[in-house]
Amino acid sequence: SRMACRYELEKSCGIVPTGILRPHAYTDTERFYQMVRSCNKTHHFCAKSITMPINIPTFDDVYFIHLFPFRNYDDWAESALKQSYDRGGEKECNHVKKLFFQRNCTDSHMEIDFRKYGKTDLSMYKEYIVRRMNEKKENHLILLYYHRELDGTLKFLSETYDIPKLAGSDGNRKGNRPNGTCDKIVLDKFHECFSWQLTNLT
């Protein structure tokens, strides 16, 4: 979906991303909403780990549909650790292991990072959305979808709300992943370090 968003923003709004894999302003709250306000030739924007603060000026006559992927937590953690291995093999596994074991449960800032679990984003984001709905009378819809069914979800929204589909959303860049993953003790340590935070998510 990130690659599809990159292509969509470049095609529709002439926004060329500076990062290798991420769409423009992917994790930058201020720049992201500036882009949403100025780029009115697309219906699709992708973001990660940002919120929608109350000080962001009101969006009039806009209906926001916020999509959040849902995935079983244990399944996500195993896949995230696998992705760490896919990125850098044993070298990356040893790096993550060092962060968890030798640096007092330091976040990896890569794939296996609790903040990247979908419900973490949702828990943080929805409080701001509810406040903006109440105070600014904006129109928002939050929709959870099964993480493997993004394309089907976008098709449903296209048919229901007459939203053009996001070209490339049916792609699967992880289709040919190498065999192997990091040692299970790294996953066990991740759960020991971070999984208690699940009880704080709303």
CSV table of C-alpha atoms in Angstrom, one decimal:
chain,number,residue,atom,x,y,z
A,1,SER,CA,0.0,0.0,0.0
A,2,ARG,CA,2.9,2.4,0.7
A,3,MET,CA,4.2,1.9,-2.9
A,4,ALA,CA,0.7,2.4,-4.3
A,5,CYS,CA,0.3,5.6,-2.3
A,6,ARG,CA,3.7,6.9,-3.5
A,7,TYR,CA,2.6,6.3,-7.1
A,8,GLU,CA,-0.8,7.8,-6.6
A,9,LEU,CA,0.6,11.0,-5.0
A,10,GLU,CA,3.2,11.4,-7.8
A,11,LYS,CA,0.7,10.8,-10.5
A,12,SER,CA,-2.2,12.9,-9.1
A,13,CYS,CA,-0.4,15.7,-7.3
A,14,GLY,CA,3.1,15.7,-8.7
A,15,ILE,CA,4.6,15.0,-5.2
A,16,VAL,CA,7.8,13.1,-5.6
A,17,PRO,CA,8.8,11.3,-2.4
A,18,THR,CA,12.2,11.8,-0.9
A,19,GLY,CA,12.4,8.5,0.9
A,20,ILE,CA,13.1,5.1,-0.8
A,21,LEU,CA,9.9,3.3,0.3
A,22,ARG,CA,7.6,5.7,2.0
A,23,PRO,CA,5.1,8.1,0.6
A,24,HIS,CA,5.5,11.9,1.1
A,25,ALA,CA,5.1,13.0,4.8
A,26,TYR,CA,4.4,9.4,5.9
A,27,THR,CA,5.3,10.1,9.5
A,28,ASP,CA,5.3,13.9,9.6
A,29,THR,CA,2.0,15.2,11.1
A,30,GLU,CA,2.4,18.9,10.0
A,31,ARG,CA,3.5,18.2,6.4
A,32,PHE,CA,1.0,15.4,6.0
A,33,TYR,CA,-2.1,17.6,6.7
A,34,GLN,CA,-0.6,20.4,4.6
A,35,MET,CA,-0.4,17.9,1.7
A,36,VAL,CA,-4.0,16.7,2.3
A,37,ARG,CA,-5.3,20.2,2.2
A,38,SER,CA,-3.3,21.2,-1.0
A,39,CYS,CA,-3.6,18.0,-3.0
A,40,ASN,CA,-7.2,17.7,-4.0
A,41,LYS,CA,-6.8,15.5,-7.0
A,42,THR,CA,-6.6,12.2,-5.1
A,43,HIS,CA,-8.8,10.4,-2.5
A,44,HIS,CA,-6.0,8.4,-1.0
A,45,PHE,CA,-3.3,9.3,1.5
A,46,CYS,CA,-1.1,7.0,3.6
A,47,ALA,CA,0.4,7.8,7.0
A,48,LYS,CA,2.0,6.0,9.9
A,49,SER,CA,2.3,6.9,13.6
A,50,ILE,CA,0.7,10.3,13.3
A,51,THR,CA,-2.3,11.8,14.9
A,52,MET,CA,-4.8,14.5,14.0
A,53,PRO,CA,-4.3,17.2,16.7
A,54,ILE,CA,-7.1,19.6,17.5
A,55,ASN,CA,-4.9,22.5,16.4
A,56,ILE,CA,-4.9,21.3,12.8
A,57,PRO,CA,-7.3,23.7,11.0
A,58,THR,CA,-10.8,22.4,10.4
A,59,PHE,CA,-11.5,20.5,7.1
A,60,ASP,CA,-14.8,21.7,5.7
A,61,ASP,CA,-16.9,19.6,3.4
A,62,VAL,CA,-14.5,16.6,3.7
A,63,TYR,CA,-15.5,13.1,4.7
A,64,PHE,CA,-12.5,11.2,6.2
A,65,ILE,CA,-12.4,7.4,6.1
A,66,HIS,CA,-9.5,6.2,8.2
A,67,LEU,CA,-8.4,2.6,7.5
A,68,PHE,CA,-6.6,0.6,10.1
A,69,PRO,CA,-5.4,-3.0,9.5
A,70,PHE,CA,-6.4,-5.6,12.0
A,71,ARG,CA,-4.1,-8.6,12.8
A,72,ASN,CA,-3.8,-11.1,15.6
A,73,TYR,CA,-1.0,-9.7,17.9
A,74,ASP,CA,1.0,-12.9,18.1
A,75,ASP,CA,0.8,-13.4,14.4
A,76,TRP,CA,1.9,-9.8,13.8
A,77,ALA,CA,4.9,-10.2,16.2
A,78,GLU,CA,6.1,-13.4,14.5
A,79,SER,CA,5.8,-11.8,11.0
A,80,ALA,CA,7.6,-8.6,12.2
A,81,LEU,CA,10.5,-10.7,13.5
A,82,LYS,CA,10.5,-12.6,10.2
A,83,GLN,CA,10.7,-9.3,8.3
A,84,SER,CA,13.7,-8.2,10.4
A,85,TYR,CA,15.4,-11.4,9.2
A,86,ASP,CA,14.3,-10.8,5.6
A,87,ARG,CA,15.9,-7.3,5.7
A,88,GLY,CA,19.3,-8.2,7.1
A,89,GLY,CA,19.6,-11.9,7.9
A,90,GLU,CA,21.4,-12.9,11.1
A,91,LYS,CA,23.1,-9.5,11.3
A,92,GLU,CA,19.8,-7.8,11.7
A,93,CYS,CA,18.6,-10.5,14.1
A,94,ASN,CA,21.7,-9.9,16.3
A,95,HIS,CA,21.1,-6.2,16.2
A,96,VAL,CA,17.5,-6.6,17.5
A,97,LYS,CA,18.7,-9.1,20.0
A,98,LYS,CA,21.3,-6.6,21.3
A,99,LEU,CA,18.6,-3.9,21.7
A,100,PHE,CA,16.3,-6.2,23.7
A,101,PHE,CA,18.8,-8.0,25.8
A,102,GLN,CA,21.7,-5.6,26.3
A,103,ARG,CA,20.0,-2.2,26.1
A,104,ASN,CA,17.1,-2.7,28.5
A,105,CYS,CA,14.4,-3.4,25.9
A,106,THR,CA,15.2,-0.6,23.5
A,107,ASP,CA,12.7,-0.2,20.6
A,108,SER,CA,14.1,-1.5,17.4
A,109,HIS,CA,12.6,1.3,15.3
A,110,MET,CA,12.3,-1.2,12.5
A,111,GLU,CA,9.8,-4.0,11.9
A,112,ILE,CA,9.4,-5.5,15.3
A,113,ASP,CA,8.5,-2.4,17.1
A,114,PHE,CA,5.4,-2.4,19.3
A,115,ARG,CA,4.4,1.1,18.1
A,116,LYS,CA,4.0,-0.4,14.6
A,117,TYR,CA,1.2,-2.8,15.7
A,118,GLY,CA,-2.0,-1.6,14.1
A,119,LYS,CA,-4.0,-1.3,17.3
A,120,THR,CA,-1.3,0.9,18.8
A,121,ASP,CA,-1.9,3.4,16.0
A,122,LEU,CA,-5.6,3.1,16.3
A,123,SER,CA,-5.6,3.6,20.1
A,124,MET,CA,-3.6,6.8,19.8
A,125,TYR,CA,-5.4,8.1,16.8
A,126,LYS,CA,-9.1,7.7,17.7
A,127,GLU,CA,-9.0,10.0,20.7
A,128,TYR,CA,-8.1,12.9,18.5
A,129,ILE,CA,-10.7,11.9,15.9
A,130,VAL,CA,-13.5,11.8,18.4
A,131,ARG,CA,-12.5,15.2,19.8
A,132,ARG,CA,-12.4,16.8,16.3
A,133,MET,CA,-15.8,15.3,15.6
A,134,ASN,CA,-17.2,16.8,18.8
A,135,GLU,CA,-15.5,20.2,18.7
A,136,LYS,CA,-15.0,20.9,15.0
A,137,LYS,CA,-18.0,18.9,13.7
A,138,GLU,CA,-15.9,17.2,11.1
A,139,ASN,CA,-17.0,14.0,9.4
A,140,HIS,CA,-14.9,10.9,10.2
A,141,LEU,CA,-15.3,7.1,9.8
A,142,ILE,CA,-12.9,4.7,11.3
A,143,LEU,CA,-12.8,1.3,9.6
A,144,LEU,CA,-10.8,-1.8,10.6
A,145,TYR,CA,-10.0,-4.3,8.0
A,146,TYR,CA,-8.3,-7.7,7.9
A,147,HIS,CA,-4.7,-6.9,7.0
A,148,ARG,CA,-4.7,-9.3,4.0
A,149,GLU,CA,-7.8,-7.7,2.5
A,150,LEU,CA,-6.8,-4.2,1.7
A,151,ASP,CA,-7.7,-4.4,-1.9
A,152,GLY,CA,-11.1,-5.9,-1.2
A,153,THR,CA,-11.8,-3.3,1.4
A,154,LEU,CA,-10.9,-0.5,-1.1
A,155,LYS,CA,-13.1,-2.1,-3.7
A,156,PHE,CA,-16.0,-2.1,-1.2
A,157,LEU,CA,-15.4,1.6,-0.4
A,158,SER,CA,-15.2,2.4,-4.1
A,159,GLU,CA,-18.6,0.8,-4.7
A,160,THR,CA,-20.2,2.2,-1.6
A,161,TYR,CA,-18.9,5.8,-1.6
A,162,ASP,CA,-17.9,6.1,-5.3
A,163,ILE,CA,-14.2,6.5,-4.4
A,164,PRO,CA,-11.8,5.7,-7.2
A,165,LYS,CA,-9.7,2.6,-6.3
A,166,LEU,CA,-6.0,2.9,-5.4
A,167,ALA,CA,-4.0,1.6,-8.2
A,168,GLY,CA,-1.5,-1.1,-7.1
A,169,SER,CA,-3.3,-1.8,-3.8
A,170,ASP,CA,-3.5,-5.5,-4.8
A,171,GLY,CA,0.3,-5.8,-4.9
A,172,ASN,CA,2.2,-8.2,-2.7
A,173,ARG,CA,5.8,-7.2,-2.3
A,174,LYS,CA,6.4,-9.9,0.3
A,175,GLY,CA,5.4,-12.8,-2.0
A,176,ASN,CA,8.9,-14.2,-2.3
A,177,ARG,CA,10.3,-14.0,1.1
A,178,PRO,CA,13.5,-16.0,2.0
A,179,ASN,CA,13.3,-19.0,4.3
A,180,GLY,CA,14.3,-18.5,7.9
A,181,THR,CA,13.7,-16.1,10.8
A,182,CYS,CA,15.4,-14.9,13.9
A,183,ASP,CA,15.9,-17.1,17.0
A,184,LYS,CA,12.7,-17.6,19.0
A,185,ILE,CA,14.4,-16.2,22.1
A,186,VAL,CA,14.3,-12.8,20.4
A,187,LEU,CA,10.5,-13.1,20.0
A,188,ASP,CA,10.2,-14.2,23.6
A,189,LYS,CA,12.2,-11.3,24.8
A,190,PHE,CA,10.1,-8.9,22.7
A,191,HIS,CA,7.0,-10.1,24.5
A,192,GLU,CA,8.7,-9.8,27.8
A,193,CYS,CA,9.7,-6.2,27.0
A,194,PHE,CA,6.7,-4.8,25.3
A,195,SER,CA,3.6,-6.9,25.3
A,196,TRP,CA,2.4,-5.7,28.7
A,197,GLN,CA,1.5,-2.5,26.9
A,198,LEU,CA,-1.4,-4.2,25.2
A,199,THR,CA,-3.4,-3.7,28.4
A,200,ASN,CA,-3.1,0.1,28.0
A,201,LEU,CA,-4.6,0.2,24.5
A,202,THR,CA,-8.2,1.2,24.2
